[in-house]
Amino acid sequence: MRSLRTGSALASLVTGLALLGTAPAAHAADTPLRDLADAKGKVIGTAVTGSKLTGTYGDIAGGQFNALTPGNAMKWGSVEPVRGTFDWAEADRIVDFAEAHGQQVRGHTLVWHSQNPNWLTNGNWTPAQLRQLMTDHIATEVGRYKGRVATWDVVNEPFNEDGTYRQTLWYNGLGTDYIAQALTAARAADPSAKLYINDYNVEGINAKSTALYNLVRSLKERGVPIDGVGLQAHLILGQVPSTLQQNIQRFADLGLDVAITELDIRMRTPSDSARLAQQAAEYRQVVNACVAVSRCHGVTVWGFTDSDSWIPETFPGEGAATPYDENYAPKPAYYAIAEALGGTTTPPTGACTATYSVVNQWNTGFTGQVRIACEGASLSSWRVNWSYGAGQRISQAWNADCTQSGTAVRCAHASYNGTVPDGGSVTFGFNASWSGSNPVPTVTLDREI
Ligand code: G3I
């Protein structure tokens, strides 16, 4: 460990803030969401990636949620990439983790048009072969987890936006009855599992949700096993349907359960405090709608952290859609969910953020700075941490006490600048070497202990 504190002169801002990385200070946890949801008889779930279930990610997934949905691990392309060759590793890992943490599992998903293995998609099947493949797949997967997976998204996304059936491998080969056949096969494989049809853009009352309504009503009338509908709820900031609760209620009135299965609320990035506050209000609105209808089983978020969300890749320039930021700090949306589940916690009214930037760079070295700014919050001490991924080494720092050990850098306030008042900021700088590339690290901001 080397200590690198030097004088107090500020680096000159030669090239401006070309590269930025920010992180808010973490807030202490309140009553876990899962305890609040348990007390209301509701599910609060999250989609997860099996390989990430350790460390902070595992602590939050296990500590805050009473249900898990594998985000990808149970899809056909994941479990049977080669015909007859199965890979259950990630799915098993998630189910084992859930059992170790007293959580339910939502199985996702058995019959879908996407994320199927190439051998299946590219095959030339007769209707009889296709039906056999589908029912065998359901028997194998549901059978494997019999008694361990509480709920299955048996059929995923069967409709187009106008309420017509989506033209898929299944619809084209088997007609609309593939849905009843899939549900019947799932019931046979695990009679105690709850069976759902799941879709997106069916949260409000519209042509698509009405098509879903008419389908499940007719399935029930025909005696086909169907227990519930999943409303995915991949929502856009400012566009929560006003008819959400009314729509949940009309499905409930058919004698079906309803679940919000994949909630996220995306916005243009970078986020700001106004948009995060609006997002919190909208998360609250969604959870409230579920809490208000007794047959609404619960709410699952599609990833709990912005670092494990499908949004930025699929919608470039959008993101910040989940209740925790990329550094696992709970966002206002987290506190809104807690309150909608009956928690009494008061969300923090503001935050302090650390912003890393490269202000000047030459062929072997660069000058960097970190600015710590508070809005609606304050600090009496601080420490900023980051890890250099490309061999950068700090040689000199000013206005902070910086140490680097391997890739890990830790910079604590100097004797004279630990206080950051509400509306104020503190900046420190450093010189460092680089070669090859100089990526901006993710920084975390803590109160110094
Ligand atoms: O696993 C490969 C990895 O080996 C490879 O290096 C990498 C390169 O891109 O891709 C990885 O696969 C990605 C996979 O997620 C796992 O991360 C796929 O490209 C990517 O397309 C896939 O996206 C998933 C998406 O479904 C596919 O449609 C998202 O993670 C997943 O969150 C998303 O979930 C769906 C629900 O199942 C149904 N409802 C909509 C929802 C969002 O699209």
Short mmCIF file of C-alpha atoms and ligand atoms in Angstrom, two decimals:
data_model
loop_
_atom_site.label_atom_id
_atom_site.label_comp_id
_atom_site.label_asym_id
_atom_site.label_seq_id
_atom_site.Cartn_x
_atom_site.Cartn_y
_atom_site.Cartn_z
CA MET A 1 0.00 0.00 0.00
CA ARG A 2 1.32 3.38 -0.94
CA SER A 3 0.01 6.64 0.43
CA LEU A 4 -0.06 9.31 -2.23
CA ARG A 5 -1.32 12.47 -0.62
CA THR A 6 0.47 15.60 -1.79
CA GLY A 7 -0.20 19.34 -1.73
CA SER A 8 -3.48 21.06 -2.32
CA ALA A 9 -3.25 22.60 -5.77
CA LEU A 10 -6.09 21.69 -8.09
CA ALA A 11 -5.37 20.25 -11.51
CA SER A 12 -6.33 22.57 -14.29
CA LEU A 13 -9.37 21.46 -16.32
CA VAL A 14 -7.59 21.31 -19.64
CA THR A 15 -9.80 19.16 -21.83
CA GLY A 16 -13.09 19.34 -19.96
CA LEU A 17 -15.08 16.42 -18.62
CA ALA A 18 -14.63 13.96 -21.42
CA LEU A 19 -15.33 10.79 -19.45
CA LEU A 20 -17.67 10.41 -16.54
CA GLY A 21 -18.64 7.78 -13.99
CA THR A 22 -20.94 8.50 -11.06
CA ALA A 23 -22.20 6.74 -7.98
CA PRO A 24 -24.54 7.79 -5.18
CA ALA A 25 -23.74 7.10 -1.53
CA ALA A 26 -25.43 3.94 -0.28
CA HIS A 27 -28.26 4.23 2.22
CA ALA A 28 -28.90 1.91 5.12
CA ALA A 29 -31.51 -0.79 4.51
CA ASP A 30 -34.95 -0.63 6.16
CA THR A 31 -37.30 -3.56 6.75
CA PRO A 32 -36.64 -5.95 3.87
CA LEU A 33 -39.24 -5.83 1.11
CA ARG A 34 -39.87 -9.55 1.51
CA ASP A 35 -40.94 -9.13 5.14
CA LEU A 36 -43.33 -6.36 4.17
CA ALA A 37 -44.73 -8.47 1.31
CA ASP A 38 -45.06 -11.57 3.53
CA ALA A 39 -47.10 -9.55 6.00
CA LYS A 40 -49.49 -8.62 3.18
CA GLY A 41 -49.61 -12.15 1.74
CA LYS A 42 -47.99 -10.91 -1.48
CA VAL A 43 -45.02 -11.90 -3.56
CA ILE A 44 -42.20 -9.45 -4.18
CA GLY A 45 -39.91 -11.16 -6.65
CA THR A 46 -36.99 -10.43 -8.89
CA ALA A 47 -35.57 -11.92 -12.04
CA VAL A 48 -32.02 -13.11 -11.46
CA THR A 49 -28.93 -14.30 -13.29
CA GLY A 50 -27.71 -17.50 -11.62
CA SER A 51 -23.99 -16.82 -11.99
CA LYS A 52 -24.30 -13.54 -10.06
CA LEU A 53 -25.91 -14.95 -6.91
CA THR A 54 -22.97 -14.20 -4.60
CA GLY A 55 -21.66 -11.12 -2.79
CA THR A 56 -23.84 -8.02 -2.68
CA TYR A 57 -26.03 -9.23 -5.57
CA GLY A 58 -26.75 -12.47 -3.71
CA ASP A 59 -27.31 -10.66 -0.42
CA ILE A 60 -29.95 -8.40 -1.96
CA ALA A 61 -31.59 -11.11 -4.05
CA GLY A 62 -31.86 -13.38 -1.02
CA GLY A 63 -32.54 -10.72 1.59
CA GLN A 64 -35.09 -8.45 -0.07
CA PHE A 65 -37.23 -10.76 -2.23
CA ASN A 66 -39.46 -13.72 -1.40
CA ALA A 67 -39.53 -15.07 -4.97
CA LEU A 68 -37.07 -15.49 -7.84
CA THR A 69 -37.59 -15.83 -11.58
CA PRO A 70 -34.69 -17.09 -13.70
CA GLY A 71 -34.22 -14.31 -16.26
CA ASN A 72 -32.93 -16.67 -18.93
CA ALA A 73 -31.88 -19.95 -17.31
CA MET A 74 -35.09 -21.92 -17.82
CA LYS A 75 -35.71 -20.95 -21.44
CA TRP A 76 -35.58 -23.78 -23.97
CA GLY A 77 -32.41 -22.47 -25.62
CA SER A 78 -30.68 -22.46 -22.23
CA VAL A 79 -31.73 -25.90 -21.04
CA GLU A 80 -31.51 -27.90 -24.28
CA PRO A 81 -29.11 -26.14 -26.64
CA VAL A 82 -28.45 -29.39 -28.48
CA ARG A 83 -31.31 -31.82 -28.97
CA GLY A 84 -31.25 -34.34 -26.14
CA THR A 85 -28.36 -32.61 -24.36
CA PHE A 86 -29.56 -30.75 -21.30
CA ASP A 87 -27.87 -28.08 -19.23
CA TRP A 88 -29.69 -27.44 -15.99
CA ALA A 89 -26.75 -25.90 -14.15
CA GLU A 90 -27.95 -22.31 -13.92
CA ALA A 91 -31.58 -23.23 -13.39
CA ASP A 92 -30.61 -25.66 -10.61
CA ARG A 93 -28.43 -23.03 -9.02
CA ILE A 94 -31.31 -20.57 -8.86
CA VAL A 95 -33.77 -23.13 -7.50
CA ASP A 96 -31.24 -24.27 -4.88
CA PHE A 97 -30.56 -20.66 -3.89
CA ALA A 98 -34.28 -19.95 -3.60
CA GLU A 99 -34.83 -22.97 -1.37
CA ALA A 100 -31.89 -22.02 0.82
CA HIS A 101 -33.43 -18.58 1.23
CA GLY A 102 -37.06 -19.64 1.70
CA GLN A 103 -38.13 -18.19 -1.64
CA GLN A 104 -40.67 -19.28 -4.26
CA VAL A 105 -39.57 -19.82 -7.83
CA ARG A 106 -41.48 -18.62 -10.88
CA GLY A 107 -40.50 -20.84 -13.81
CA HIS A 108 -39.95 -18.84 -16.98
CA THR A 109 -40.79 -19.90 -19.63
CA LEU A 110 -41.89 -23.11 -21.39
CA VAL A 111 -43.46 -22.22 -24.77
CA TRP A 112 -42.25 -19.04 -26.43
CA HIS A 113 -41.23 -17.85 -29.89
CA SER A 114 -37.87 -16.49 -28.71
CA GLN A 115 -34.69 -17.91 -27.18
CA ASN A 116 -35.40 -21.36 -28.60
CA PRO A 117 -32.51 -23.60 -29.66
CA ASN A 118 -31.55 -23.45 -33.32
CA TRP A 119 -32.21 -27.16 -33.80
CA LEU A 120 -35.82 -26.53 -32.84
CA THR A 121 -36.31 -23.30 -34.77
CA ASN A 122 -34.64 -24.57 -37.92
CA GLY A 123 -36.25 -28.01 -37.92
CA ASN A 124 -38.86 -29.04 -40.45
CA TRP A 125 -41.50 -30.59 -38.21
CA THR A 126 -44.86 -32.12 -38.94
CA PRO A 127 -47.62 -30.91 -36.59
CA ALA A 128 -47.52 -34.24 -34.77
CA GLN A 129 -43.75 -33.99 -34.26
CA LEU A 130 -44.00 -30.38 -33.11
CA ARG A 131 -46.71 -31.22 -30.61
CA GLN A 132 -44.64 -34.11 -29.27
CA LEU A 133 -41.55 -31.91 -28.96
CA MET A 134 -43.54 -29.30 -27.04
CA THR A 135 -45.25 -31.69 -24.66
CA ASP A 136 -42.03 -33.66 -24.07
CA HIS A 137 -40.19 -30.44 -23.29
CA ILE A 138 -42.86 -29.44 -20.80
CA ALA A 139 -42.91 -32.88 -19.20
CA THR A 140 -39.12 -32.87 -18.86
CA GLU A 141 -38.70 -29.38 -17.46
CA VAL A 142 -41.78 -29.17 -15.24
CA GLY A 143 -41.16 -32.75 -14.12
CA ARG A 144 -37.59 -31.98 -13.14
CA TYR A 145 -38.70 -29.22 -10.80
CA LYS A 146 -41.94 -30.83 -9.63
CA GLY A 147 -42.81 -29.50 -6.19
CA ARG A 148 -39.97 -26.97 -6.31
CA VAL A 149 -41.28 -24.41 -8.80
CA ALA A 150 -44.49 -22.83 -7.54
CA THR A 151 -45.61 -21.16 -10.75
CA TRP A 152 -44.90 -21.54 -14.46
CA ASP A 153 -45.17 -19.04 -17.28
CA VAL A 154 -46.35 -21.86 -19.52
CA VAL A 155 -47.04 -19.78 -22.62
CA ASN A 156 -45.24 -16.51 -23.18
CA GLU A 157 -46.27 -13.65 -25.45
CA PRO A 158 -48.91 -15.34 -27.66
CA PHE A 159 -50.47 -12.13 -28.98
CA ASN A 160 -49.74 -9.29 -31.37
CA GLU A 161 -50.51 -5.72 -30.34
CA ASP A 162 -53.85 -5.75 -32.17
CA GLY A 163 -55.00 -8.85 -30.33
CA THR A 164 -54.46 -11.31 -33.17
CA TYR A 165 -52.35 -14.38 -32.52
CA ARG A 166 -48.63 -13.96 -33.03
CA GLN A 167 -47.33 -16.04 -35.94
CA THR A 168 -44.85 -18.33 -34.22
CA LEU A 169 -43.39 -21.76 -34.59
CA TRP A 170 -46.18 -22.98 -32.33
CA TYR A 171 -49.13 -21.12 -33.78
CA ASN A 172 -48.11 -21.81 -37.34
CA GLY A 173 -47.60 -25.50 -36.67
CA LEU A 174 -50.39 -26.28 -34.22
CA GLY A 175 -52.93 -23.46 -34.44
CA THR A 176 -54.38 -21.75 -31.39
CA ASP A 177 -54.76 -25.05 -29.59
CA TYR A 178 -51.08 -25.20 -28.80
CA ILE A 179 -51.94 -23.08 -25.78
CA ALA A 180 -54.44 -25.55 -24.34
CA GLN A 181 -52.10 -28.45 -25.14
CA ALA A 182 -49.21 -26.77 -23.34
CA LEU A 183 -51.27 -26.00 -20.26
CA THR A 184 -52.61 -29.55 -20.15
CA ALA A 185 -49.10 -31.00 -20.40
CA ALA A 186 -47.87 -28.72 -17.62
CA ARG A 187 -50.72 -29.71 -15.32
CA ALA A 188 -49.94 -33.38 -15.90
CA ALA A 189 -46.27 -32.86 -15.09
CA ASP A 190 -46.87 -31.02 -11.80
CA PRO A 191 -50.51 -30.90 -10.67
CA SER A 192 -49.73 -28.48 -7.84
CA ALA A 193 -47.92 -25.81 -9.87
CA LYS A 194 -49.85 -22.66 -10.80
CA LEU A 195 -50.05 -22.25 -14.57
CA TYR A 196 -49.95 -18.84 -16.26
CA ILE A 197 -50.06 -17.20 -19.65
CA ASN A 198 -47.72 -14.20 -19.65
CA ASP A 199 -47.54 -11.24 -22.04
CA TYR A 200 -46.42 -7.60 -22.37
CA ASN A 201 -48.46 -4.50 -23.18
CA VAL A 202 -51.43 -6.15 -21.51
CA GLU A 203 -51.23 -4.06 -18.32
CA GLY A 204 -54.01 -1.65 -19.27
CA ILE A 205 -57.31 -2.34 -20.99
CA ASN A 206 -56.57 -2.48 -24.72
CA ALA A 207 -56.97 -4.75 -27.74
CA LYS A 208 -54.15 -7.06 -26.67
CA SER A 209 -55.25 -7.48 -23.06
CA THR A 210 -58.82 -8.01 -24.22
CA ALA A 211 -57.63 -10.80 -26.53
CA LEU A 212 -55.86 -12.34 -23.54
CA TYR A 213 -59.02 -11.90 -21.47
CA ASN A 214 -61.15 -13.63 -24.08
CA LEU A 215 -58.63 -16.46 -24.40
CA VAL A 216 -58.40 -17.24 -20.68
CA ARG A 217 -62.15 -16.95 -20.26
CA SER A 218 -62.67 -19.50 -23.00
CA LEU A 219 -59.93 -21.78 -21.63
CA LYS A 220 -61.67 -21.76 -18.26
CA GLU A 221 -65.01 -22.47 -19.86
CA ARG A 222 -63.49 -25.43 -21.68
CA GLY A 223 -61.94 -26.78 -18.50
CA VAL A 224 -58.37 -26.24 -19.69
CA PRO A 225 -56.04 -25.85 -16.68
CA ILE A 226 -55.22 -22.15 -16.33
CA ASP A 227 -54.57 -20.46 -12.99
CA GLY A 228 -53.45 -16.98 -13.83
CA VAL A 229 -52.25 -14.29 -16.16
CA GLY A 230 -48.91 -12.55 -15.99
CA LEU A 231 -48.74 -8.88 -16.89
CA GLN A 232 -45.08 -8.32 -17.70
CA ALA A 233 -45.13 -4.54 -17.16
CA HIS A 234 -42.08 -3.38 -19.09
CA LEU A 235 -43.17 0.21 -18.69
CA ILE A 236 -41.93 3.57 -19.92
CA LEU A 237 -41.66 6.51 -17.53
CA GLY A 238 -44.83 8.56 -17.75
CA GLN A 239 -46.83 5.79 -19.41
CA VAL A 240 -48.27 3.64 -16.64
CA PRO A 241 -51.74 2.73 -17.95
CA SER A 242 -54.48 4.42 -15.95
CA THR A 243 -56.61 1.27 -16.28
CA LEU A 244 -54.04 -1.03 -14.64
CA GLN A 245 -56.03 -1.83 -11.51
CA GLN A 246 -59.29 -2.12 -13.42
CA ASN A 247 -57.59 -4.56 -15.80
CA ILE A 248 -56.17 -6.66 -12.95
CA GLN A 249 -59.65 -6.72 -11.44
CA ARG A 250 -61.37 -7.96 -14.59
CA PHE A 251 -59.04 -10.97 -14.77
CA ALA A 252 -59.52 -11.59 -11.05
CA ASP A 253 -63.28 -11.51 -11.59
CA LEU A 254 -62.91 -14.45 -13.98
CA GLY A 255 -61.57 -16.44 -11.04
CA LEU A 256 -57.94 -16.14 -12.13
CA ASP A 257 -54.85 -15.02 -10.29
CA VAL A 258 -52.88 -12.12 -11.70
CA ALA A 259 -49.21 -11.34 -11.27
CA ILE A 260 -47.05 -8.44 -12.35
CA THR A 261 -44.21 -10.58 -13.65
CA GLU A 262 -41.46 -8.44 -15.19
CA LEU A 263 -41.80 -4.91 -13.87
CA ASP A 264 -39.33 -2.25 -14.92
CA ILE A 265 -39.85 1.43 -15.72
CA ARG A 266 -37.31 2.82 -18.14
CA MET A 267 -36.26 6.39 -18.82
CA ARG A 268 -33.75 8.32 -20.89
CA THR A 269 -30.31 8.11 -19.32
CA PRO A 270 -28.54 9.53 -17.49
CA SER A 271 -31.28 9.69 -14.89
CA ASP A 272 -31.81 12.75 -12.74
CA SER A 273 -33.53 13.31 -9.41
CA ALA A 274 -36.79 14.49 -10.99
CA ARG A 275 -37.10 11.44 -13.20
CA LEU A 276 -36.13 9.10 -10.36
CA ALA A 277 -38.83 10.70 -8.21
CA GLN A 278 -41.39 10.23 -10.97
CA GLN A 279 -40.25 6.64 -11.40
CA ALA A 280 -40.74 6.06 -7.67
CA ALA A 281 -44.30 7.38 -7.91
CA GLU A 282 -44.97 5.03 -10.81
CA TYR A 283 -43.49 1.98 -9.04
CA ARG A 284 -45.75 2.87 -6.13
CA GLN A 285 -48.76 3.09 -8.46
CA VAL A 286 -48.06 -0.39 -9.88
CA VAL A 287 -47.52 -2.04 -6.49
CA ASN A 288 -50.58 -0.27 -5.08
CA ALA A 289 -52.72 -1.63 -7.91
CA CYS A 290 -51.62 -5.17 -7.08
CA VAL A 291 -52.04 -4.72 -3.34
CA ALA A 292 -55.57 -3.41 -3.93
CA VAL A 293 -56.76 -6.61 -5.66
CA SER A 294 -56.74 -9.67 -3.45
CA ARG A 295 -56.22 -12.08 -6.38
CA CYS A 296 -53.13 -10.17 -7.46
CA HIS A 297 -50.42 -12.57 -6.39
CA GLY A 298 -47.57 -10.09 -6.36
CA VAL A 299 -45.00 -8.09 -8.24
CA THR A 300 -41.72 -9.30 -9.74
CA VAL A 301 -39.14 -6.80 -10.96
CA TRP A 302 -37.17 -7.74 -14.09
CA GLY A 303 -33.79 -7.47 -12.40
CA PHE A 304 -33.42 -5.52 -9.17
CA THR A 305 -30.32 -3.54 -10.17
CA ASP A 306 -29.60 -1.32 -13.15
CA SER A 307 -26.42 -3.34 -13.61
CA ASP A 308 -28.47 -6.46 -14.44
CA SER A 309 -31.20 -5.07 -16.67
CA TRP A 310 -31.98 -5.87 -20.31
CA ILE A 311 -32.97 -2.29 -21.08
CA PRO A 312 -29.72 -0.48 -22.04
CA GLU A 313 -28.78 -3.16 -24.55
CA THR A 314 -32.22 -3.31 -26.15
CA PHE A 315 -33.08 0.40 -25.98
CA PRO A 316 -29.82 2.34 -26.35
CA GLY A 317 -29.96 5.63 -24.44
CA GLU A 318 -32.56 4.29 -22.01
CA GLY A 319 -32.17 2.52 -18.70
CA ALA A 320 -32.19 3.20 -14.94
CA ALA A 321 -35.31 1.03 -14.96
CA THR A 322 -34.94 -0.99 -11.74
CA PRO A 323 -35.19 -0.18 -8.00
CA TYR A 324 -31.42 -0.28 -7.29
CA ASP A 325 -28.73 1.60 -9.16
CA GLU A 326 -25.70 -0.02 -10.76
CA ASN A 327 -23.79 0.10 -7.46
CA TYR A 328 -26.60 -1.60 -5.53
CA ALA A 329 -27.73 1.59 -3.82
CA PRO A 330 -31.53 1.62 -3.41
CA LYS A 331 -33.20 4.28 -5.53
CA PRO A 332 -36.34 6.24 -4.67
CA ALA A 333 -38.28 3.46 -6.44
CA TYR A 334 -37.08 0.99 -3.81
CA TYR A 335 -38.53 3.11 -1.01
CA ALA A 336 -41.76 3.55 -2.95
CA ILE A 337 -42.15 -0.23 -3.25
CA ALA A 338 -41.49 -0.56 0.48
CA GLU A 339 -44.13 2.01 1.29
CA ALA A 340 -46.68 0.49 -1.08
CA LEU A 341 -46.11 -2.80 0.76
CA GLY A 342 -46.89 -1.09 4.06
CA GLY A 343 -43.40 -0.03 5.10
CA THR A 344 -43.09 3.16 7.09
CA THR A 345 -39.65 4.09 5.84
CA THR A 346 -39.06 7.63 4.66
CA PRO A 347 -37.00 7.72 1.51
CA PRO A 348 -33.96 9.96 1.59
CA THR A 349 -34.84 13.28 0.05
CA GLY A 350 -31.54 13.71 -1.72
CA ALA A 351 -28.23 12.11 -2.46
CA CYS A 352 -24.53 12.66 -2.71
CA THR A 353 -22.78 11.50 -5.84
CA ALA A 354 -19.17 11.00 -6.83
CA THR A 355 -18.26 11.78 -10.43
CA TYR A 356 -14.97 10.51 -11.87
CA SER A 357 -13.56 12.24 -14.90
CA VAL A 358 -10.39 12.30 -16.96
CA VAL A 359 -9.54 15.97 -17.42
CA ASN A 360 -6.33 15.64 -19.40
CA GLN A 361 -4.62 12.67 -21.03
CA TRP A 362 -1.31 12.24 -22.83
CA ASN A 363 0.44 9.18 -24.28
CA THR A 364 1.58 7.65 -20.97
CA GLY A 365 -0.33 9.50 -18.28
CA PHE A 366 -3.45 11.38 -17.38
CA THR A 367 -4.88 13.74 -14.83
CA GLY A 368 -8.13 12.66 -13.28
CA GLN A 369 -10.52 14.16 -10.79
CA VAL A 370 -13.43 13.11 -8.64
CA ARG A 371 -16.14 15.57 -7.71
CA ILE A 372 -18.37 14.78 -4.75
CA ALA A 373 -21.60 16.76 -4.81
CA CYS A 374 -24.62 16.69 -2.51
CA GLU A 375 -28.23 17.70 -3.25
CA GLY A 376 -30.73 17.25 -0.46
CA ALA A 377 -28.15 15.40 1.60
CA SER A 378 -24.76 16.13 3.16
CA LEU A 379 -21.58 14.36 4.26
CA SER A 380 -19.28 14.91 7.21
CA SER A 381 -16.71 12.44 5.92
CA TRP A 382 -16.28 10.52 2.71
CA ARG A 383 -14.31 7.88 0.93
CA VAL A 384 -14.37 7.01 -2.77
CA ASN A 385 -13.36 3.58 -4.07
CA TRP A 386 -12.80 2.22 -7.51
CA SER A 387 -10.94 -0.53 -9.29
CA TYR A 388 -8.72 0.05 -12.32
CA GLY A 389 -9.37 -2.55 -14.98
CA ALA A 390 -6.56 -1.69 -17.42
CA GLY A 391 -3.42 -1.38 -15.32
CA GLN A 392 -3.67 2.32 -14.50
CA ARG A 393 -1.56 3.44 -11.51
CA ILE A 394 -1.92 6.59 -9.47
CA SER A 395 1.37 8.42 -8.80
CA GLN A 396 0.20 11.56 -7.07
CA ALA A 397 -3.02 12.90 -5.54
CA TRP A 398 -4.16 16.21 -4.07
CA ASN A 399 -7.04 17.18 -1.81
CA ALA A 400 -7.48 13.52 -0.79
CA ASP A 401 -5.52 10.71 0.80
CA CYS A 402 -5.30 8.07 -1.93
CA THR A 403 -3.88 4.55 -1.71
CA GLN A 404 -3.66 1.98 -4.43
CA SER A 405 -3.26 -1.72 -3.77
CA GLY A 406 -3.19 -3.79 -6.94
CA THR A 407 -6.14 -2.54 -8.95
CA ALA A 408 -8.03 -1.19 -5.91
CA VAL A 409 -7.94 2.54 -5.28
CA ARG A 410 -9.30 4.17 -2.15
CA CYS A 411 -9.32 7.94 -1.62
CA ALA A 412 -10.41 9.43 1.70
CA HIS A 413 -11.06 13.08 2.50
CA ALA A 414 -8.17 15.27 3.65
CA SER A 415 -8.24 16.92 7.08
CA TYR A 416 -9.90 20.03 5.64
CA ASN A 417 -12.51 18.79 3.15
CA GLY A 418 -14.50 15.95 4.78
CA THR A 419 -17.62 18.08 4.97
CA VAL A 420 -19.82 18.35 1.89
CA PRO A 421 -22.86 20.51 2.69
CA ASP A 422 -26.27 20.19 1.04
CA GLY A 423 -25.89 21.92 -2.30
CA GLY A 424 -22.08 21.92 -2.05
CA SER A 425 -19.26 19.95 -3.62
CA VAL A 426 -15.64 18.92 -3.07
CA THR A 427 -13.16 17.97 -5.78
CA PHE A 428 -9.88 16.09 -5.57
CA GLY A 429 -7.40 15.27 -8.30
CA PHE A 430 -4.66 12.84 -9.19
CA ASN A 431 -2.08 11.96 -11.79
CA ALA A 432 -1.79 8.38 -13.03
CA SER A 433 -0.15 6.29 -15.71
CA TRP A 434 -1.94 4.25 -18.37
CA SER A 435 -1.15 2.24 -21.46
CA GLY A 436 -3.32 0.51 -24.02
CA SER A 437 -6.63 1.86 -22.80
CA ASN A 438 -7.92 4.04 -20.01
CA PRO A 439 -11.52 3.02 -19.29
CA VAL A 440 -13.50 4.96 -16.72
CA PRO A 441 -14.01 2.86 -13.59
CA THR A 442 -17.22 2.59 -11.63
CA VAL A 443 -16.79 4.60 -8.41
CA THR A 444 -18.54 4.06 -5.11
CA LEU A 445 -18.97 6.71 -2.46
CA ASP A 446 -19.15 5.86 1.24
CA ARG A 447 -19.17 7.74 4.46
CA GLU A 448 -15.75 7.08 5.90
CA ILE A 449 -15.89 4.70 8.84
O1 G3I B 1 -25.55 -15.92 -22.97
C1 G3I B 1 -25.04 -15.15 -24.06
C2 G3I B 1 -23.56 -14.91 -23.91
O2 G3I B 1 -22.89 -16.16 -23.98
C3 G3I B 1 -23.08 -13.98 -25.02
O3 G3I B 1 -21.74 -13.67 -24.82
C4 G3I B 1 -23.89 -12.70 -25.01
C5 G3I B 1 -23.51 -11.78 -26.17
O4 G3I B 1 -24.53 -10.87 -26.47
O5 G3I B 1 -25.26 -13.01 -25.13
C6 G3I B 1 -25.75 -13.81 -24.09
O6 G3I B 1 -27.11 -14.05 -24.27
C7 G3I B 1 -27.97 -12.96 -24.01
C8 G3I B 1 -28.94 -13.38 -22.93
O7 G3I B 1 -29.90 -12.37 -22.74
C9 G3I B 1 -28.24 -13.64 -21.60
O8 G3I B 1 -27.61 -12.49 -21.15
C10 G3I B 1 -28.71 -12.65 -25.29
O9 G3I B 1 -27.81 -12.11 -26.25
C11 G3I B 1 -29.81 -11.64 -25.01
O10 G3I B 1 -30.59 -11.49 -26.19
C12 G3I B 1 -30.68 -12.15 -23.89
O11 G3I B 1 -31.66 -11.17 -23.64
C13 G3I B 1 -32.74 -11.62 -22.85
C14 G3I B 1 -34.03 -11.39 -23.59
O12 G3I B 1 -35.10 -11.79 -22.76
C15 G3I B 1 -34.13 -12.15 -24.89
O13 G3I B 1 -35.35 -11.84 -25.48
C16 G3I B 1 -32.73 -10.83 -21.57
O14 G3I B 1 -31.57 -11.14 -20.80
C17 G3I B 1 -33.97 -11.17 -20.76
O15 G3I B 1 -34.05 -10.31 -19.65
C18 G3I B 1 -35.21 -10.99 -21.63
O16 G3I B 1 -36.34 -11.30 -20.88
C19 G3I B 1 -37.58 -11.19 -21.58
C20 G3I B 1 -38.50 -12.19 -20.96
O17 G3I B 1 -37.96 -13.48 -21.02
C21 G3I B 1 -39.86 -12.16 -21.62
N1 G3I B 1 -40.40 -10.84 -21.61
C22 G3I B 1 -39.55 -9.80 -22.15
C23 G3I B 1 -38.20 -9.81 -21.46
C24 G3I B 1 -37.31 -8.69 -21.99
O18 G3I B 1 -36.98 -8.91 -23.32
#
